[in-house]
Coordinates of C-alpha atoms in Angstrom, one line a residue:
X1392 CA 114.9 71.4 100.4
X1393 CA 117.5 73.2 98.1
X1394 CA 115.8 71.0 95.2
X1395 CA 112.1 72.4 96.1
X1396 CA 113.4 75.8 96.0
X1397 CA 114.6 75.8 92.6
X1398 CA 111.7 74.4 91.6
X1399 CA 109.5 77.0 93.0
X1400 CA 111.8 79.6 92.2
X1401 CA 111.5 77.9 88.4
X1402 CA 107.6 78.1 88.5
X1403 CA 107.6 81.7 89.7
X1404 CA 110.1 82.9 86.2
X1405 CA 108.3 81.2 84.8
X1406 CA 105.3 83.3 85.7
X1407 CA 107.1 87.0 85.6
X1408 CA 108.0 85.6 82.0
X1409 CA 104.2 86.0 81.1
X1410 CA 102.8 88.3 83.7
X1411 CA 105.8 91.9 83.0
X1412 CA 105.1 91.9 79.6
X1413 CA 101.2 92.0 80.1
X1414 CA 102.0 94.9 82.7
X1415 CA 104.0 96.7 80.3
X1416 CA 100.8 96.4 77.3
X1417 CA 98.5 97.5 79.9
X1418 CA 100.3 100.8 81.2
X1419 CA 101.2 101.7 77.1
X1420 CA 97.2 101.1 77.1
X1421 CA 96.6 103.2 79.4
X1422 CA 98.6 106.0 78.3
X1423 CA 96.8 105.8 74.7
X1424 CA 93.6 105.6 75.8
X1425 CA 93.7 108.5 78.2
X1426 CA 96.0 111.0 76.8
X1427 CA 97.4 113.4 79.9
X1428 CA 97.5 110.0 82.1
X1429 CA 101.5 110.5 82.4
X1430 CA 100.7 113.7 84.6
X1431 CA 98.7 111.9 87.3
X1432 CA 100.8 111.5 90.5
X1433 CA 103.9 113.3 88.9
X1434 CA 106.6 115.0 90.6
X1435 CA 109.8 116.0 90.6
X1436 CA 112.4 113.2 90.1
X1437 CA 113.8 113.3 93.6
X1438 CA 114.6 109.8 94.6
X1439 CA 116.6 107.5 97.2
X1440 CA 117.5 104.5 97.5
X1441 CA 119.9 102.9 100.1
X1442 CA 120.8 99.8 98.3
X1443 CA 119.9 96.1 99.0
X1444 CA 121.4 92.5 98.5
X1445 CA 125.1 92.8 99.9
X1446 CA 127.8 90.8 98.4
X1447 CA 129.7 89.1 101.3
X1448 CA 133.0 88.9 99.5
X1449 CA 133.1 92.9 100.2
X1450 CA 130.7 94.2 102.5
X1451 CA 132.7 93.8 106.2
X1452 CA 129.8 96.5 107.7
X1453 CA 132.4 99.2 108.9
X1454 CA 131.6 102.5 108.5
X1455 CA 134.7 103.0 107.0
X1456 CA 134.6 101.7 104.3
X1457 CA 130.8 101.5 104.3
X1458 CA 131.1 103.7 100.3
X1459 CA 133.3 101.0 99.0
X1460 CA 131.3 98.0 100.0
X1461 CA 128.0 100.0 99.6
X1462 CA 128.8 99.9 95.6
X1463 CA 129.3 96.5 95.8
X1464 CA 125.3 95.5 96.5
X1465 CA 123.6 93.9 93.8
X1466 CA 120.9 96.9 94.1
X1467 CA 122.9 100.0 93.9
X1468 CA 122.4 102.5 96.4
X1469 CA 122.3 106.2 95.4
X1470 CA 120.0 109.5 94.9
X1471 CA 119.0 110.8 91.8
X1472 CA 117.6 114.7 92.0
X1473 CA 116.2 115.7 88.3
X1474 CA 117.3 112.7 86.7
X1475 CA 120.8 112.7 87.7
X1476 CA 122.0 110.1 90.2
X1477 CA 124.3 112.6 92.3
X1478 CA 125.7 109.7 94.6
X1479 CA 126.2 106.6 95.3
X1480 CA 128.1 106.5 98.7
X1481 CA 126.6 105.3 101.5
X1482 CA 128.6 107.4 104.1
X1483 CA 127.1 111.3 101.8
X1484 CA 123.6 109.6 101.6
X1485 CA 124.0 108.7 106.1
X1486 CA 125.8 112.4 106.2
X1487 CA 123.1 114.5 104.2
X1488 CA 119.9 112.9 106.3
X1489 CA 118.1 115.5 108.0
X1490 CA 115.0 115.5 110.0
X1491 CA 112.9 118.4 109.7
X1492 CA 109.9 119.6 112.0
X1493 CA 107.0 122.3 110.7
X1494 CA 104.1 120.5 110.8
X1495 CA 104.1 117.3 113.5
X1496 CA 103.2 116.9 116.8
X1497 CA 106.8 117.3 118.2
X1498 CA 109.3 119.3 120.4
X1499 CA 111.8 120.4 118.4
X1500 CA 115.6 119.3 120.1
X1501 CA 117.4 121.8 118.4
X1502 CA 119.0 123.0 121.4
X1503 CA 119.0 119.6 123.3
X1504 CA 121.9 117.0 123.8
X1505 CA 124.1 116.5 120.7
X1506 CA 125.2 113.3 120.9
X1507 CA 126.9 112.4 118.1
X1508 CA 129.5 115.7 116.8
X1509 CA 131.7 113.8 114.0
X1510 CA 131.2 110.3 112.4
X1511 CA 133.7 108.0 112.6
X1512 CA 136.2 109.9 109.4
X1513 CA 135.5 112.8 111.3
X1514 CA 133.4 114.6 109.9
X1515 CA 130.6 116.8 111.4
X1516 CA 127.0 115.7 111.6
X1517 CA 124.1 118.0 112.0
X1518 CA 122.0 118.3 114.8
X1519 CA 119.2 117.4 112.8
X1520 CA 120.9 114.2 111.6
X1521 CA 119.0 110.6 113.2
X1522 CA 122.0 110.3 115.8
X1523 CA 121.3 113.4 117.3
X1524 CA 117.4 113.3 117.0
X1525 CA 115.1 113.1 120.3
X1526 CA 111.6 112.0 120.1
X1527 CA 108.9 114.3 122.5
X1528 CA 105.5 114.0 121.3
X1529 CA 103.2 116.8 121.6
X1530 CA 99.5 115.9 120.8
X1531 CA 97.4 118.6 120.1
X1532 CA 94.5 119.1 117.6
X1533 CA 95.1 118.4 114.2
X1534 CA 95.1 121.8 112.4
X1535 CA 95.7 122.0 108.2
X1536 CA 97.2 125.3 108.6
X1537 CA 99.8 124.1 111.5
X1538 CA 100.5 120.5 112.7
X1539 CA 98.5 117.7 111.3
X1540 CA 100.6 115.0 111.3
X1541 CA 102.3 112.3 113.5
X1542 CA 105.1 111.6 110.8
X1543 CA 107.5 113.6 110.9
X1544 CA 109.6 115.4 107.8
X1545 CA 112.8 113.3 106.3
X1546 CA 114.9 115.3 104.2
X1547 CA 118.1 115.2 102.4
X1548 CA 120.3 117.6 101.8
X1549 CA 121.8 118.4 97.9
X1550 CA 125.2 119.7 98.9
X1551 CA 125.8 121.7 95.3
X1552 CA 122.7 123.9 96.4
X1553 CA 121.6 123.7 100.1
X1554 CA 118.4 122.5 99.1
X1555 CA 116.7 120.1 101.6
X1556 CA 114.8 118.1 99.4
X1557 CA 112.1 115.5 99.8
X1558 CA 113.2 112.0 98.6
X1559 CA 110.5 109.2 97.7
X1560 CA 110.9 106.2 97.3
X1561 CA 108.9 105.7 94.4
X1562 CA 107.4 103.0 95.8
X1563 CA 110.7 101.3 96.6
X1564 CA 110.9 99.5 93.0
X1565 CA 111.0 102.7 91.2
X1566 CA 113.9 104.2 92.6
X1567 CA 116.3 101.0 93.0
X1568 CA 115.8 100.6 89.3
X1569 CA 116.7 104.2 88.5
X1570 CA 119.7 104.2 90.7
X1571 CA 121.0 100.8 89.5
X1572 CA 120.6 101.9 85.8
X1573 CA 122.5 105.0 86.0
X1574 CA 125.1 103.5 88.4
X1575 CA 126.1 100.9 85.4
X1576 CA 127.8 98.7 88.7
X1577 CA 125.9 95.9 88.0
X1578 CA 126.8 93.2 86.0
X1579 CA 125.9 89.3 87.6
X1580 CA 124.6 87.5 84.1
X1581 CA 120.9 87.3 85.0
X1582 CA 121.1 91.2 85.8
X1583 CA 122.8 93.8 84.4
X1584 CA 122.2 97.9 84.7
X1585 CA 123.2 99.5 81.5
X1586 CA 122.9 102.9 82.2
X1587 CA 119.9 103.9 80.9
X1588 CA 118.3 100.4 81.5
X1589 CA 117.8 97.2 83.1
X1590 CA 118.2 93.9 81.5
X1591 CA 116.8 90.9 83.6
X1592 CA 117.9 87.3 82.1
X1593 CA 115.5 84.8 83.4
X1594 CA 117.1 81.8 82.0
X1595 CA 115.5 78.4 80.2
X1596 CA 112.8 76.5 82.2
X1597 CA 111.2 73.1 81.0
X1598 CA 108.0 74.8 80.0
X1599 CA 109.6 78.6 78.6
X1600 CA 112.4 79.2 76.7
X1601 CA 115.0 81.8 78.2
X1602 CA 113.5 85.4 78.3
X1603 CA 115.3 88.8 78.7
X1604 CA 113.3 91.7 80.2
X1605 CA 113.9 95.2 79.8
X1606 CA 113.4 97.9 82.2
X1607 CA 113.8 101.2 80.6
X1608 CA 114.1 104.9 83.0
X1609 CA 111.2 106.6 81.9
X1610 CA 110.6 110.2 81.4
X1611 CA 109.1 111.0 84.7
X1612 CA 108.1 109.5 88.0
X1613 CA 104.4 109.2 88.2
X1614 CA 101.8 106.4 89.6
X1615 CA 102.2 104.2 86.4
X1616 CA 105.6 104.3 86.3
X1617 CA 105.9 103.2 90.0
X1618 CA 103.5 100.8 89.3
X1619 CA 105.1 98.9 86.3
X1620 CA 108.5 99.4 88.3
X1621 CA 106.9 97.0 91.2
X1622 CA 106.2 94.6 88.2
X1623 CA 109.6 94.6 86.9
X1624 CA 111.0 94.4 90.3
X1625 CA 110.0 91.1 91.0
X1626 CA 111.2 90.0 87.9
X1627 CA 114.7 91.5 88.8
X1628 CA 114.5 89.6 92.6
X1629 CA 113.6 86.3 90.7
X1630 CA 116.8 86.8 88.3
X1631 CA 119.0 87.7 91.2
X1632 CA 117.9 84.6 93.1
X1633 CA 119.3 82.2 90.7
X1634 CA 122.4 84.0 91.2
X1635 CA 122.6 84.1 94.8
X1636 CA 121.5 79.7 94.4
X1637 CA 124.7 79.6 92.3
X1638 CA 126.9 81.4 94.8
X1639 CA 125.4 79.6 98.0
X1640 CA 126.4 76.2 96.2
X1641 CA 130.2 76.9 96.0
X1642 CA 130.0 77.8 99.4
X1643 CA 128.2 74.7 100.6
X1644 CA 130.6 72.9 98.6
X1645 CA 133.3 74.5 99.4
X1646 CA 132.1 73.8 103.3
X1647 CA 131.6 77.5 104.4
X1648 CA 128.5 76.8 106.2
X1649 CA 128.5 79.4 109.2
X1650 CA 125.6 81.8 108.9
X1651 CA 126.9 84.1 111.4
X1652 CA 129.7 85.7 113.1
X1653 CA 130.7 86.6 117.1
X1654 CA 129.9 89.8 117.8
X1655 CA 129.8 91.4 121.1
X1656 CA 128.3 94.9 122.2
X1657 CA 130.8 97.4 123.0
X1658 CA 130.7 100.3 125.7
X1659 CA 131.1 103.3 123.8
X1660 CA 130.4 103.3 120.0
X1661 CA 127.6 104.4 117.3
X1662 CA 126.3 102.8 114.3
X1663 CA 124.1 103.1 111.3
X1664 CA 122.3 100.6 108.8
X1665 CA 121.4 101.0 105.4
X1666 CA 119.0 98.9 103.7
X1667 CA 115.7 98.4 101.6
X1668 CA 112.4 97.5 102.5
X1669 CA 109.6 96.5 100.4
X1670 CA 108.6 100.0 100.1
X1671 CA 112.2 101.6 99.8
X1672 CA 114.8 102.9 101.8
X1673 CA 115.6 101.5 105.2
X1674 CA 118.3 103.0 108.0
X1675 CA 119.2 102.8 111.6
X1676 CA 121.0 105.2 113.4
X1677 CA 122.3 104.0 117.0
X1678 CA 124.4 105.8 120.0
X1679 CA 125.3 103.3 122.5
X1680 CA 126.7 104.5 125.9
X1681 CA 127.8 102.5 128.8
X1682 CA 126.9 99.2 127.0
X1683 CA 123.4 100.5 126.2
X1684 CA 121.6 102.0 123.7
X1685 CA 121.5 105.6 124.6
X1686 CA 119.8 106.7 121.3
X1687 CA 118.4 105.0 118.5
X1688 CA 115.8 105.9 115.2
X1689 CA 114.9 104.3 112.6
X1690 CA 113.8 105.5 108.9
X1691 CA 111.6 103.2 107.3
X1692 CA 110.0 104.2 104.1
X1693 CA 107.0 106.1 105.4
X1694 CA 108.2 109.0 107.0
X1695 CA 110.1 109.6 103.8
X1696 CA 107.0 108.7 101.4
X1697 CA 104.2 110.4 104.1
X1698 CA 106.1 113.2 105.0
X1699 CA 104.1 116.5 106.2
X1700 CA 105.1 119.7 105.4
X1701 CA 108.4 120.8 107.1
X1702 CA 109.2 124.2 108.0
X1703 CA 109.9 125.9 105.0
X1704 CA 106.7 124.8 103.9
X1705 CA 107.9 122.3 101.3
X1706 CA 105.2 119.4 101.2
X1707 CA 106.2 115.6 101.4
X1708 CA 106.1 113.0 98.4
X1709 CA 102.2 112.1 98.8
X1710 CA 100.7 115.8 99.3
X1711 CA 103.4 117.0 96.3
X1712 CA 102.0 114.3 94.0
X1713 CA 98.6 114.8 94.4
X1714 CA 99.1 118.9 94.1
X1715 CA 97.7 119.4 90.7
X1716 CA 97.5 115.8 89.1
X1717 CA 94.9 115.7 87.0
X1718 CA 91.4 114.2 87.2
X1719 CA 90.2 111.8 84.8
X1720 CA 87.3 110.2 87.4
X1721 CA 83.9 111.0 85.2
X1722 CA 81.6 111.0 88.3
X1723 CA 80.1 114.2 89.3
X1724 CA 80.3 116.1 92.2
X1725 CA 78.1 114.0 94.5
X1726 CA 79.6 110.5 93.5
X1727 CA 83.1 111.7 93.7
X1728 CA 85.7 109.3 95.2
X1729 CA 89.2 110.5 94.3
X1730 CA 90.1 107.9 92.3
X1731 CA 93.1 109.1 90.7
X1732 CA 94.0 110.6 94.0
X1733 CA 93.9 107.5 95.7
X1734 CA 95.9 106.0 92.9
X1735 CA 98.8 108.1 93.0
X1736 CA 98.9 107.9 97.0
X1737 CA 98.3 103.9 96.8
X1738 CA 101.7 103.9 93.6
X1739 CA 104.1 104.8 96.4
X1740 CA 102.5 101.4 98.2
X1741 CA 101.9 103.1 102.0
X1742 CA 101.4 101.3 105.1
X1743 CA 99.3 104.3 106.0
X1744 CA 95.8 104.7 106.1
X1745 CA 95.0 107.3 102.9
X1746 CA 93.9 110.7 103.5
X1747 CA 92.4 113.3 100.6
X1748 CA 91.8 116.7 101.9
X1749 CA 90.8 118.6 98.7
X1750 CA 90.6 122.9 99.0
X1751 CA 88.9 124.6 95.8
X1752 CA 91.2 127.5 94.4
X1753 CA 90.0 130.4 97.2
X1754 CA 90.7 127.7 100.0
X1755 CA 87.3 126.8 100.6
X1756 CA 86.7 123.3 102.0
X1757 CA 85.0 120.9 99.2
X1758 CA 85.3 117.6 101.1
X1759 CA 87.3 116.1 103.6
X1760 CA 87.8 112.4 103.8
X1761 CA 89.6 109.9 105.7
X1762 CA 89.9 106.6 104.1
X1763 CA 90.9 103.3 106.6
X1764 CA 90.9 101.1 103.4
X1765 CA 93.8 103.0 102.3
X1766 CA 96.3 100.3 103.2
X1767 CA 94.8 97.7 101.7
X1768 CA 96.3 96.3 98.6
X1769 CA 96.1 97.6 95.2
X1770 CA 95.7 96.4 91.8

């Protein structure tokens, strides 16, 4: 089994060896052929991610000392706000989550039960924090100018100004390349983050000679450069796999074979995950009482990605994209499908239908259109 693995694992670095550098032509095409390209799906560099692929000799999950063994992953957790990664501890990124209401179809709990007051170092967490969120839809008609939106409004706050800010997740590749180049933490042989780059060693197969692959931060996050991220991300996981073969061998060898540990629920206690899913960040927050889970939420990438606007009106990462990218579509006002709009939605990769609701400058309806396609895949 082990054997087939290698060999499939072989075939497929074999394939990223051919198939990144193609990517990388075709988004430089791209760019030259359609000058102003780099401005469709831009914002502001604002992005989280909440690390992935644990290294067991350090990660013991307690909160703790969940900063220490958080550096340790092979995918570097962090935030970067403007191009600057301001952390990369697990326990600020958990502390600084907030979730904000303004424009979904919910009760706000601000003056319900607080259930968690203090983490476990002691110190305080918001009301607004996951642990001390309560969930009470209120369905209502769906109103542009009010509450429109079923997702609610993820936000984290920048301690050195206040600011609640809307992370993305650039599509989950975008910003665990970002964070691992500037964090500089990782260093396994067939990866290693430089600081201002990425070098992936895919090493020699019977058909390909060894190949190193370069991922570069660019100069802004837009749809291309989410896109050629997700490309270069799978090159990354294939490197990384021949590691992790490596180290599962001189554990097998060694015979460490247990592939999991006792654990038992305890009466009073609560907890929080930190992870990556395909399409970025990925936590749990969890108050158990009496042996039961008194109050859990979890944060996939979505609500961070699909955000509506909260209530200081700041939109989320799809509606702030889309806000005055550039059209390049040549079809004319009846044959209009929102290509580029679609684009720059689709580059953060959504599990969500799409949506385009486009005004004209004196806030006059043009179209309105709902798309169910919008979560199928894209090339």
């Amino acid at each position: 089994m082990f054997t087939d693995f290698l060999t499939r694992l072989s075939k497929y670095a074999e394939f990223m060896k051919r198939v990144v550098p193609l990517h990388d032509d075709l988004f430089d095409f791209i760019y030259q052929a359609l000058p102003g390209y780099e401005r469709v799906g831009e914002r502001r560099t604002l992005l989280g991610c909440w690390g992935s692929f644990q290294d067991p000799e350090h990660c013991d999950y307690q909160y703790r000392t969940m900063g220490e063994w958080g550096r340790k992953m092979f995918v570097t957790p962090g935030v970067v706000i403007d191009g600057e990664l301001v952390t990369t501890d697990l326990v600020d990124i958990n502390l600084n989550m907030r979730i904000l209401l303004g424009s979904s179809f919910y009760e706000d709990w601000a003056g319900g039960e607080t259930f968690v007051r203090e983490d476990p170092l002691g110190n305080p967490i918001d009301q607004r924090h996951p642990w001390n969120q309560t969930t009470t839809p209120v369905p209502q008609k769906r109103d542009f100018d009010d509450k429109y939106s079923w997702v609610m409004s993820p936000r984290w706050v920048d301690k050195r100004t206040g600011e609640e800010l809307a992370l993305d997740t650039g599509g989950g590749p975008l910003a665990r390349l970002w964070v691992t180049a500037l964090a500089k933490l990782v260093d396994i042989g067939y990866v290693e983050a430089t600081g201002e780059s990425v070098k992936i060693h895919l090493p020699r197969t019977s058909r390909l000679p060894q190949t190193e692959l370069e991922w570069h931060i660019p100069e802004r996050a837009n749809a291309l450069e989410r896109d050629r991220a997700r490309t270069y991300f799978q090159a990354y996981a294939a490197a990384a796999a021949y590691y992790f073969c490596e180290r599962a061998l001189e554990e097998v060898n060694a015979g460490r074979t247990d592939t999991w540990a006792p654990f038992e629920v305890p009466d009073e206690a609560i907890g929080c995950g930190f992870h990556e899913a395909v399409r970025g960040v990925l936590s749990h927050h969890m108050v158990i009482r009496d042996g039961k889970i008194a109050n859990y939420h979890p944060y996939p990438p979505t609500p961070w990605n699909a955000s509506p606007r909260d209530y200081h009106g700041t939109p989320g990462p799809y509606e702030d994209a889309v806000q005055g990218t550039p059209l390049f579509e040549e079809n004319g006002p009846d044959d209009f499908k929102g290509i580029d709009i679609m684009r720059t939605v689709r580059s953060f990769d959504p599990c969500l239908p799409c949506g385009v609701h486009m005004f004209t400058g004196n806030g006059r309806t043009l179209r309105q259109m709902h798309s169910p396609a919008g979560s199928a895949p894209h090339g």
